[in-house]
Amino acid sequence: METAVTAIITPAPSDQPDGGGAVAGLPSFLDGTQHLVQSCQVCGMDVVLLGSPPVLKEASRWQVQTPIQLTPLHEPHPAQRLSSAIRAGVQLSAQASGWVLLPSSLTPPRPQTLTRLRQALGQHLLVYPSHGGRVGMPMGFGQELFSELIRLNSDRELLRLMNRYPAHALELDDPTVLMQSWDLLFTQVSLFNQPTAAQDPLRG
């Protein structure tokens, strides 16, 4: 039986709360994250949710049809935020047939968008949605990249991996894929500040 693609939902730099003093925003933050989790599950994906202890404590109470894996992500160095999340999520779901990285602040893409990303990972190492020719999110990683993903030590290495392999763009009629930009996620990576990388992190 083929294993499922796993969605790795991780806090983005702008996400709140961080487990410190930003507790007031917890209910709305969790509502959005739960909606994202359910969207992934409806599309046939398993889910790994990373976050601060307060977030995981509340998430453990959700009554969802498919269990989700919860794991703490202690605030990493800004230049290791995405790589730490991917490494942790992939290690927890080593038998998955692929992985889709979603910041928890991401507006849930349309169901057909997530379904097409999941299906495309059966044929491609890297998959991303595009809308109007513009690079969107979330990003999908094929099972063949497992050994490289669990060795990531920095977001710079993640960006290099994304440039090393050919990425397959899915042109979709879904503007929500553009509502979280890659440049915000890679702000701490000096490579991204170079003109060629800043235009498109998937092309070297």
mmCIF file of N, CA, C and O in Angstrom, residues 121-156:
data_model
loop_
_atom_site.group_PDB
_atom_site.id
_atom_site.type_symbol
_atom_site.label_atom_id
_atom_site.label_comp_id
_atom_site.label_asym_id
_atom_site.label_seq_id
_atom_site.Cartn_x
_atom_site.Cartn_y
_atom_site.Cartn_z
ATOM 1 N N LEU A 121 3.863 14.916 -6.870
ATOM 2 C CA LEU A 121 5.054 14.410 -6.193
ATOM 3 C C LEU A 121 5.351 12.958 -6.548
ATOM 4 O O LEU A 121 6.421 12.458 -6.237
ATOM 5 N N GLY A 122 4.418 12.297 -7.213
ATOM 6 C CA GLY A 122 4.696 10.949 -7.688
ATOM 7 C C GLY A 122 5.606 10.933 -8.899
ATOM 8 O O GLY A 122 6.200 9.893 -9.222
ATOM 9 N N GLN A 123 5.753 12.086 -9.570
ATOM 10 C CA GLN A 123 6.569 12.159 -10.778
ATOM 11 C C GLN A 123 7.713 13.174 -10.714
ATOM 12 O O GLN A 123 8.569 13.184 -11.594
ATOM 13 N N HIS A 124 7.738 14.027 -9.691
ATOM 14 C CA HIS A 124 8.727 15.110 -9.677
ATOM 15 C C HIS A 124 9.381 15.223 -8.298
ATOM 16 O O HIS A 124 8.750 14.969 -7.277
ATOM 17 N N LEU A 125 10.654 15.643 -8.300
ATOM 18 C CA LEU A 125 11.384 15.829 -7.049
ATOM 19 C C LEU A 125 10.920 17.073 -6.306
ATOM 20 O O LEU A 125 10.814 17.072 -5.084
ATOM 21 N N LEU A 126 10.704 18.151 -7.030
ATOM 22 C CA LEU A 126 10.266 19.408 -6.449
ATOM 23 C C LEU A 126 9.045 19.905 -7.212
ATOM 24 O O LEU A 126 9.041 19.891 -8.448
ATOM 25 N N VAL A 127 8.047 20.336 -6.487
ATOM 26 C CA VAL A 127 6.811 20.812 -7.109
ATOM 27 C C VAL A 127 6.364 22.081 -6.398
ATOM 28 O O VAL A 127 6.441 22.165 -5.169
ATOM 29 N N TYR A 128 5.921 23.052 -7.173
ATOM 30 C CA TYR A 128 5.350 24.252 -6.566
ATOM 31 C C TYR A 128 4.228 24.770 -7.454
ATOM 32 O O TYR A 128 4.229 24.564 -8.673
ATOM 33 N N PRO A 129 3.242 25.439 -6.874
ATOM 34 C CA PRO A 129 2.173 26.021 -7.672
ATOM 35 C C PRO A 129 2.598 27.385 -8.206
ATOM 36 O O PRO A 129 3.432 28.079 -7.606
ATOM 37 N N SER A 130 2.044 27.769 -9.313
ATOM 38 C CA SER A 130 2.252 29.122 -9.823
ATOM 39 C C SER A 130 0.905 29.677 -10.261
ATOM 40 O O SER A 130 -0.026 28.933 -10.573
ATOM 41 N N HIS A 131 0.830 30.989 -10.258
ATOM 42 C CA HIS A 131 -0.398 31.656 -10.687
ATOM 43 C C HIS A 131 0.009 32.881 -11.488
ATOM 44 O O HIS A 131 0.753 33.723 -11.007
ATOM 45 N N GLY A 132 -0.430 32.928 -12.732
ATOM 46 C CA GLY A 132 -0.022 34.024 -13.600
ATOM 47 C C GLY A 132 1.468 34.035 -13.864
ATOM 48 O O GLY A 132 2.068 35.083 -14.082
ATOM 49 N N GLY A 133 2.092 32.849 -13.804
ATOM 50 C CA GLY A 133 3.528 32.750 -14.037
ATOM 51 C C GLY A 133 4.379 33.113 -12.841
ATOM 52 O O GLY A 133 5.612 33.084 -12.925
ATOM 53 N N ARG A 134 3.780 33.410 -11.707
ATOM 54 C CA ARG A 134 4.518 33.781 -10.501
ATOM 55 C C ARG A 134 4.638 32.589 -9.560
ATOM 56 O O ARG A 134 3.690 31.820 -9.390
ATOM 57 N N VAL A 135 5.808 32.460 -8.939
ATOM 58 C CA VAL A 135 6.071 31.351 -8.028
ATOM 59 C C VAL A 135 5.208 31.470 -6.776
ATOM 60 O O VAL A 135 5.129 32.536 -6.162
ATOM 61 N N GLY A 136 4.549 30.372 -6.406
ATOM 62 C CA GLY A 136 3.704 30.381 -5.221
ATOM 63 C C GLY A 136 4.111 29.330 -4.205
ATOM 64 O O GLY A 136 5.130 28.650 -4.340
ATOM 65 N N MET A 137 3.309 29.204 -3.185
ATOM 66 C CA MET A 137 3.513 28.222 -2.139
ATOM 67 C C MET A 137 2.228 27.422 -1.984
ATOM 68 O O MET A 137 1.162 27.898 -2.368
ATOM 69 N N PRO A 138 2.280 26.225 -1.431
ATOM 70 C CA PRO A 138 3.396 25.569 -0.714
ATOM 71 C C PRO A 138 4.333 24.819 -1.667
ATOM 72 O O PRO A 138 4.040 24.656 -2.846
ATOM 73 N N MET A 139 5.439 24.364 -1.114
ATOM 74 C CA MET A 139 6.455 23.649 -1.876
ATOM 75 C C MET A 139 6.400 22.171 -1.549
ATOM 76 O O MET A 139 6.245 21.788 -0.386
ATOM 77 N N GLY A 140 6.512 21.338 -2.579
ATOM 78 C CA GLY A 140 6.501 19.895 -2.384
ATOM 79 C C GLY A 140 7.862 19.280 -2.654
ATOM 80 O O GLY A 140 8.562 19.683 -3.588
ATOM 81 N N PHE A 141 8.246 18.303 -1.830
ATOM 82 C CA PHE A 141 9.532 17.618 -1.949
ATOM 83 C C PHE A 141 9.286 16.124 -2.115
ATOM 84 O O PHE A 141 8.557 15.514 -1.334
ATOM 85 N N GLY A 142 9.916 15.525 -3.123
ATOM 86 C CA GLY A 142 9.727 14.110 -3.393
ATOM 87 C C GLY A 142 10.479 13.212 -2.422
ATOM 88 O O GLY A 142 11.454 13.615 -1.773
ATOM 89 N N GLN A 143 10.031 11.972 -2.323
ATOM 90 C CA GLN A 143 10.606 10.996 -1.392
ATOM 91 C C GLN A 143 12.096 10.770 -1.636
ATOM 92 O O GLN A 143 12.858 10.495 -0.702
ATOM 93 N N GLU A 144 12.521 10.915 -2.899
ATOM 94 C CA GLU A 144 13.931 10.675 -3.231
ATOM 95 C C GLU A 144 14.872 11.666 -2.557
ATOM 96 O O GLU A 144 16.087 11.446 -2.497
ATOM 97 N N LEU A 145 14.339 12.771 -2.056
ATOM 98 C CA LEU A 145 15.175 13.784 -1.409
ATOM 99 C C LEU A 145 15.331 13.554 0.091
ATOM 100 O O LEU A 145 15.946 14.357 0.786
ATOM 101 N N PHE A 146 14.795 12.443 0.597
ATOM 102 C CA PHE A 146 14.796 12.178 2.036
ATOM 103 C C PHE A 146 16.170 12.367 2.661
ATOM 104 O O PHE A 146 16.317 13.081 3.663
ATOM 105 N N SER A 147 17.202 11.728 2.107
ATOM 106 C CA SER A 147 18.523 11.760 2.740
ATOM 107 C C SER A 147 19.097 13.174 2.779
ATOM 108 O O SER A 147 19.859 13.513 3.694
ATOM 109 N N GLU A 148 18.748 14.003 1.820
ATOM 110 C CA GLU A 148 19.242 15.379 1.823
ATOM 111 C C GLU A 148 18.435 16.256 2.780
ATOM 112 O O GLU A 148 18.980 17.131 3.453
ATOM 113 N N LEU A 149 17.141 16.018 2.855
ATOM 114 C CA LEU A 149 16.297 16.836 3.722
ATOM 115 C C LEU A 149 16.629 16.647 5.198
ATOM 116 O O LEU A 149 16.595 17.605 5.973
ATOM 117 N N ILE A 150 16.953 15.423 5.603
ATOM 118 C CA ILE A 150 17.241 15.196 7.024
ATOM 119 C C ILE A 150 18.643 15.665 7.406
ATOM 120 O O ILE A 150 18.991 15.657 8.596
ATOM 121 N N ARG A 151 19.434 16.099 6.423
ATOM 122 C CA ARG A 151 20.773 16.616 6.719
ATOM 123 C C ARG A 151 20.846 18.134 6.617
ATOM 124 O O ARG A 151 21.926 18.712 6.766
ATOM 125 N N LEU A 152 19.738 18.791 6.361
ATOM 126 C CA LEU A 152 19.755 20.250 6.222
ATOM 127 C C LEU A 152 20.159 20.909 7.539
ATOM 128 O O LEU A 152 19.604 20.605 8.588
ATOM 129 N N ASN A 153 21.118 21.817 7.468
ATOM 130 C CA ASN A 153 21.571 22.530 8.664
ATOM 131 C C ASN A 153 21.281 24.026 8.623
ATOM 132 O O ASN A 153 21.498 24.720 9.617
ATOM 133 N N SER A 154 20.819 24.522 7.490
ATOM 134 C CA SER A 154 20.539 25.954 7.387
ATOM 135 C C SER A 154 19.586 26.203 6.225
ATOM 136 O O SER A 154 19.433 25.362 5.329
ATOM 137 N N ASP A 155 18.947 27.356 6.256
ATOM 138 C CA ASP A 155 18.064 27.720 5.154
ATOM 139 C C ASP A 155 18.860 27.983 3.879
ATOM 140 O O ASP A 155 18.341 27.838 2.774
ATOM 141 N N ARG A 156 20.122 28.354 4.027
ATOM 142 C CA ARG A 156 20.982 28.518 2.857
ATOM 143 C C ARG A 156 21.119 27.174 2.128
ATOM 144 O O ARG A 156 21.039 27.103 0.899
#
